[in-house]
Coordinates of C-alpha atoms and ligand atoms in Angstrom, one line a residue:
X1 CA 16.8 9.6 9.7
X2 CA 13.6 7.6 9.9
X3 CA 13.8 4.0 10.8
X4 CA 11.3 3.0 8.1
X5 CA 10.2 5.1 5.2
X6 CA 7.4 4.4 2.8
X7 CA 8.7 6.5 -0.1
X8 CA 6.1 7.1 -2.8
X9 CA 4.9 3.5 -2.9
X10 CA 2.4 2.3 -5.6
X11 CA 1.2 -1.2 -5.9
X12 CA -0.8 -2.3 -8.9
X13 CA -2.1 -5.9 -9.4
X14 CA -2.6 -6.9 -13.0
X15 CA -4.8 -9.8 -14.0
X16 CA -5.5 -11.1 -17.5
X17 CA -8.7 -9.7 -18.9
X18 CA -9.2 -7.2 -16.0
X19 CA -8.5 -3.6 -15.5
X20 CA -5.3 -3.1 -13.5
X21 CA -6.1 -2.8 -9.8
X22 CA -4.4 0.1 -8.1
X23 CA -4.3 -0.9 -4.5
X24 CA -1.9 1.8 -3.2
X25 CA -0.9 4.9 -5.0
X26 CA 2.1 7.1 -4.1
X27 CA 1.9 6.3 -0.4
X28 CA 4.4 8.3 1.7
X29 CA 5.1 8.3 5.4
X30 CA 8.0 7.9 7.8
X31 CA 8.3 5.9 11.0
X32 CA 10.7 6.9 13.7
X33 CA 12.8 4.4 15.7
X34 CA 11.0 2.9 18.7
X35 CA 7.5 4.0 17.6
X36 CA 4.5 1.7 17.7
X37 CA 2.4 2.4 14.6
X38 CA -0.9 0.9 13.7
X39 CA -2.3 0.8 10.2
X40 CA -6.0 1.0 10.5
X41 CA -8.5 0.8 7.6
X42 CA -11.4 -1.0 5.9
X43 CA -10.9 -4.6 4.8
X44 CA -9.3 -4.8 1.4
X45 CA -7.7 -1.3 1.5
X46 CA -4.2 -2.7 1.1
X47 CA -2.9 -3.0 4.7
X48 CA -1.5 -6.6 4.3
X49 CA -0.1 -5.7 0.9
X50 CA 1.8 -2.7 2.4
X51 CA 3.0 -4.8 5.4
X52 CA 4.3 -7.6 3.1
X53 CA 6.2 -5.1 1.1
X54 CA 7.8 -3.8 4.3
X55 CA 8.6 -7.4 5.0
X56 CA 10.3 -7.7 1.6
X57 CA 7.9 -10.5 0.5
X58 CA 6.8 -8.6 -2.5
X59 CA 8.0 -5.5 -4.2
X60 CA 6.2 -2.2 -4.9
X61 CA 5.2 -1.5 -8.5
X62 CA 7.0 1.8 -8.1
X63 CA 8.5 3.7 -5.1
X64 CA 10.5 2.2 -2.3
X65 CA 10.4 1.1 1.3
X66 CA 13.6 2.1 3.1
X67 CA 14.9 0.7 6.4
X68 CA 17.5 3.1 7.9
X69 CA 17.8 4.6 4.4
X70 CA 18.5 1.3 2.6
X71 CA 15.8 0.0 0.2
X72 CA 14.1 -3.2 1.3
X73 CA 14.7 -5.8 -1.4
X74 CA 13.8 -9.1 0.2
X75 CA 13.0 -10.8 3.5
X76 CA 15.6 -10.4 6.2
X77 CA 16.0 -11.1 9.9
X78 CA 16.1 -7.3 10.4
X79 CA 12.4 -7.5 10.0
X80 CA 10.4 -9.8 12.2
X81 CA 7.0 -10.8 10.7
X82 CA 3.9 -12.3 12.3
X83 CA 1.4 -13.5 9.5
X84 CA -2.3 -12.9 9.7
X85 CA -3.3 -16.6 10.0
X86 CA -0.5 -19.1 10.0
X87 CA 1.2 -18.1 13.2
X88 CA 3.4 -21.2 14.1
X89 CA 4.9 -24.3 12.5
X90 CA 2.5 -27.1 13.7
X91 CA 5.1 -29.8 13.6
X92 CA 7.5 -28.0 16.0
X93 CA 7.3 -27.6 19.8
X94 CA 7.0 -24.1 21.3
X95 CA 10.7 -23.8 22.0
X96 CA 11.6 -25.1 18.5
X97 CA 9.2 -22.5 17.0
X98 CA 10.7 -19.7 19.0
X99 CA 14.3 -20.9 18.4
X100 CA 13.6 -21.0 14.6
X101 CA 13.6 -17.2 14.8
X102 CA 17.3 -17.4 15.7
X103 CA 18.2 -19.9 13.0
X104 CA 20.1 -17.3 10.9
X105 CA 21.6 -15.4 13.8
X106 CA 25.3 -15.2 14.4
X107 CA 24.9 -15.7 18.2
X108 CA 26.8 -18.6 19.8
X109 CA 24.8 -21.7 20.9
X110 CA 25.0 -20.6 24.5
X111 CA 23.7 -17.1 23.7
X112 CA 20.9 -18.6 21.7
X113 CA 20.0 -20.8 24.7
X114 CA 19.9 -17.8 27.0
X115 CA 17.9 -15.7 24.6
X116 CA 15.4 -18.6 24.1
X117 CA 14.9 -18.8 27.9
X118 CA 14.4 -15.1 28.1
X119 CA 11.9 -15.0 25.2
X120 CA 9.9 -17.9 26.7
X121 CA 9.7 -15.8 30.0
X122 CA 8.7 -12.6 28.2
X123 CA 5.9 -14.6 26.4
X124 CA 4.9 -16.2 29.7
X125 CA 5.3 -19.7 28.2
X126 CA 7.4 -21.3 30.9
X127 CA 6.3 -24.9 31.4
X128 CA 4.9 -25.1 27.9
X129 CA 8.2 -25.4 26.0
X130 CA 7.8 -29.0 24.9
X131 CA 4.1 -28.6 23.7
X132 CA 3.0 -28.4 20.1
X133 CA 0.9 -25.5 18.9
X134 CA -2.2 -27.6 18.8
X135 CA -1.9 -28.2 22.6
X136 CA -1.9 -24.4 23.3
X137 CA -4.7 -21.8 23.6
X138 CA -5.0 -19.2 20.8
X139 CA -3.5 -16.6 23.1
X140 CA -0.5 -18.7 23.8
X141 CA 0.0 -19.5 20.2
X142 CA 0.0 -15.8 19.3
X143 CA 2.5 -15.0 22.1
X144 CA 4.8 -17.8 20.8
X145 CA 4.5 -16.3 17.3
X146 CA 5.5 -12.8 18.6
X147 CA 8.4 -14.4 20.6
X148 CA 9.6 -16.2 17.4
X149 CA 9.5 -12.9 15.5
X150 CA 11.5 -11.1 18.3
X151 CA 14.0 -13.9 18.4
X152 CA 15.9 -12.8 15.3
X153 CA 16.5 -9.4 17.1
X154 CA 14.8 -7.5 14.3
X155 CA 15.0 -3.7 14.0
X156 CA 11.3 -3.7 13.1
X157 CA 8.5 -6.0 14.1
X158 CA 5.7 -6.3 11.5
X159 CA 2.4 -7.7 12.9
X160 CA -0.6 -8.5 10.6
X161 CA -3.7 -8.6 12.9
X162 CA -1.8 -10.5 15.5
X163 CA -4.8 -10.8 17.7
X164 CA -7.3 -11.4 15.0
X165 CA -8.0 -14.9 16.0
X166 CA -8.3 -14.2 19.7
X167 CA -11.7 -13.9 21.3
X168 CA -12.9 -10.7 22.8
X169 CA -12.2 -11.5 26.5
X170 CA -8.8 -12.8 25.8
X171 CA -8.0 -9.9 23.4
X172 CA -7.6 -7.2 26.1
X173 CA -5.3 -9.5 28.1
X174 CA -3.3 -10.2 25.0
X175 CA -3.0 -6.5 24.2
X176 CA -1.5 -6.0 27.6
X177 CA 1.0 -8.8 27.0
X178 CA 1.9 -7.5 23.5
X179 CA 2.5 -4.0 25.0
X180 CA 4.7 -5.6 27.6
X181 CA 6.7 -7.7 25.1
X182 CA 7.4 -4.9 22.7
X183 CA 8.3 -2.4 25.4
X184 CA 10.8 -4.9 26.8
X185 CA 12.3 -5.4 23.4
X186 CA 12.4 -1.6 22.7
X187 CA 11.6 -2.1 19.1
X188 CA 9.9 -0.3 16.2
X189 CA 6.5 -1.9 15.5
X190 CA 4.1 -1.7 12.6
X191 CA 0.8 -3.4 13.3
X192 CA -2.2 -3.9 11.0
X193 CA -5.5 -4.0 12.7
X194 CA -9.1 -3.2 12.1
X195 CA -9.8 -2.9 15.9
X196 CA -9.9 0.8 16.7
X197 CA -9.7 0.4 20.5
X198 CA -6.7 -1.9 20.1
X199 CA -4.9 0.7 18.0
X200 CA -5.5 3.4 20.6
X201 CA -4.3 1.1 23.4
X202 CA -1.0 0.1 21.7
X203 CA 0.1 2.8 19.4
X204 CA 2.1 6.0 19.5
X205 CA 0.6 6.9 16.2
X206 CA -2.3 5.5 14.1
X207 CA -2.3 5.8 10.3
X208 CA -5.8 5.5 8.7
X209 CA -5.8 4.2 5.1
X210 CA -8.7 4.6 2.7
X211 CA -10.3 2.1 0.4
X212 CA -9.4 4.6 -2.4
X213 CA -5.9 3.6 -3.3
X214 CA -4.7 3.4 0.3
X215 CA -4.7 7.2 0.6
X216 CA -3.6 8.3 4.1
X217 CA -6.9 9.7 5.5
X218 CA -5.4 10.7 8.8
X219 CA -2.2 10.3 10.8
X220 CA -3.1 10.6 14.5
X221 CA -0.6 10.7 17.3
X222 CA -2.0 9.0 20.5
X223 CA -1.0 11.3 23.3
X224 CA -1.9 9.3 26.3
X225 CA 0.3 8.0 29.2
X226 CA 1.1 4.3 29.3
X227 CA -0.2 1.8 30.2
X228 CA -3.4 3.2 28.8
X229 CA -6.6 3.4 30.7
X230 CA -9.3 1.9 28.5
X231 CA -12.0 3.3 30.7
X232 CA -10.8 7.0 30.6
X233 CA -12.7 9.7 28.8
X234 CA -9.6 10.6 26.8
X235 CA -9.3 7.0 25.6
X236 CA -12.9 7.1 24.5
X237 CA -12.3 10.4 22.6
X238 CA -9.6 8.8 20.5
X239 CA -11.8 5.8 19.8
X240 CA -14.6 8.0 18.7
X241 CA -12.4 10.2 16.5
X242 CA -10.7 7.2 14.8
X243 CA -14.0 5.3 14.3
X244 CA -15.3 8.3 12.4
X245 CA -12.1 8.5 10.3
X246 CA -12.4 4.8 9.4
X247 CA -16.0 5.3 8.4
X248 CA -14.8 8.1 6.1
X249 CA -12.0 5.9 4.8
X250 CA -14.6 3.3 3.9
X251 CA -16.8 5.8 2.1
X252 CA -13.9 6.8 -0.1
X253 CA -14.3 3.6 -1.9
X254 CA -14.6 4.3 -5.6
X255 CA -15.7 1.0 -7.0
X256 CA -19.1 -0.7 -6.3
X257 CA -17.9 -4.2 -6.0
X258 CA -18.8 -4.9 -2.4
Ligands
LIG301 N1 -1.6 -11.1 -5.2 C1 -2.7 -10.4 -5.5 N2 -3.3 -10.4 -6.7 C2 -4.4 -9.6 -7.0 N3 -5.0 -8.9 -6.1 C3 -4.5 -8.9 -4.9 C4 -3.4 -9.6 -4.5 N4 -3.1 -9.4 -3.2 C5 -4.1 -8.6 -2.7 N5 -4.9 -8.2 -3.8 C6 -6.0 -7.3 -3.7 O1 -5.6 -6.1 -3.1 C7 -6.5 -5.5 -2.2 C8 -5.9 -5.3 -0.9 O2 -5.7 -6.5 -0.2 P1 -5.1 -6.6 1.2 O3 -3.8 -5.9 1.2 O4 -5.1 -8.0 1.6 O5 -6.1 -5.8 2.1 P2 -6.3 -5.6 3.7 O6 -5.2 -6.4 4.4 O7 -6.3 -4.2 3.9 O8 -7.6 -6.3 4.0 C9 -7.7 -6.4 -2.3 O9 -8.7 -5.9 -3.2 C10 -7.1 -7.7 -2.7 O10 -8.1 -8.5 -3.4
LIG302 MG1 -5.2 -8.0 5.7

């Protein structure tokens, strides 16, 4: 059985005085346990909408999202989530932020303390435990946000452009760190990105969604050994192929409101 199934999901937004906006229509795909999946697609094609439905923050208009065969019906610690912009609680220190991810866990206080130490290590944040988010670099904040999402021992980690706010030089380093963190956690990951090279570096499989009702334009397995060599010809071939697919996905746009 698939770990996560998108089972005929449609999402329509209705606003007064406007035509209903069909963002996703009858979307269908499965994600196997332990896979790292990227959702790639033009801005506004419904990536965040889909991820928030996987997170249980909003419901599909029709169809279902299933985790191990059970319909997702609300947020749960089974699904760790890193939001697009607001990564950390600004009023909490790094360790309080990460520990928050364990708030609803049944672990003993001692287990939680050990787990916290381990997560701080995985995220390379030793020595920064008592700092507040504002005292950290963007990269450190993002690492702490991923550590917090992993703290609840989720079955699935949902990442919405987790490196979106990180500058170019830092981004590749962060991609290495993210790969390291999720490999250690042996977890299923769904990541939204619009960075093609990032999706090739991190994913087992890249799903390209179109601007036209989130149709799956392509579902591309990335068949390269890890860690991936960004300077290899094979890597470039995937980037080229996926860039063209995203271009096509953008051209599928049916409205003219851009
Ligand atoms: N709550 C909402 N009400 C109305 N429209 C929405 C709502 N959320 C998202 N949308 C619209 O749905 C489309 C997809 O948005 P989103 O999922 O954020 O796209 P992406 O993450 O791919 O950039 C956009 O046109 C957006 O304006
Ligand atoms: Mg988005």
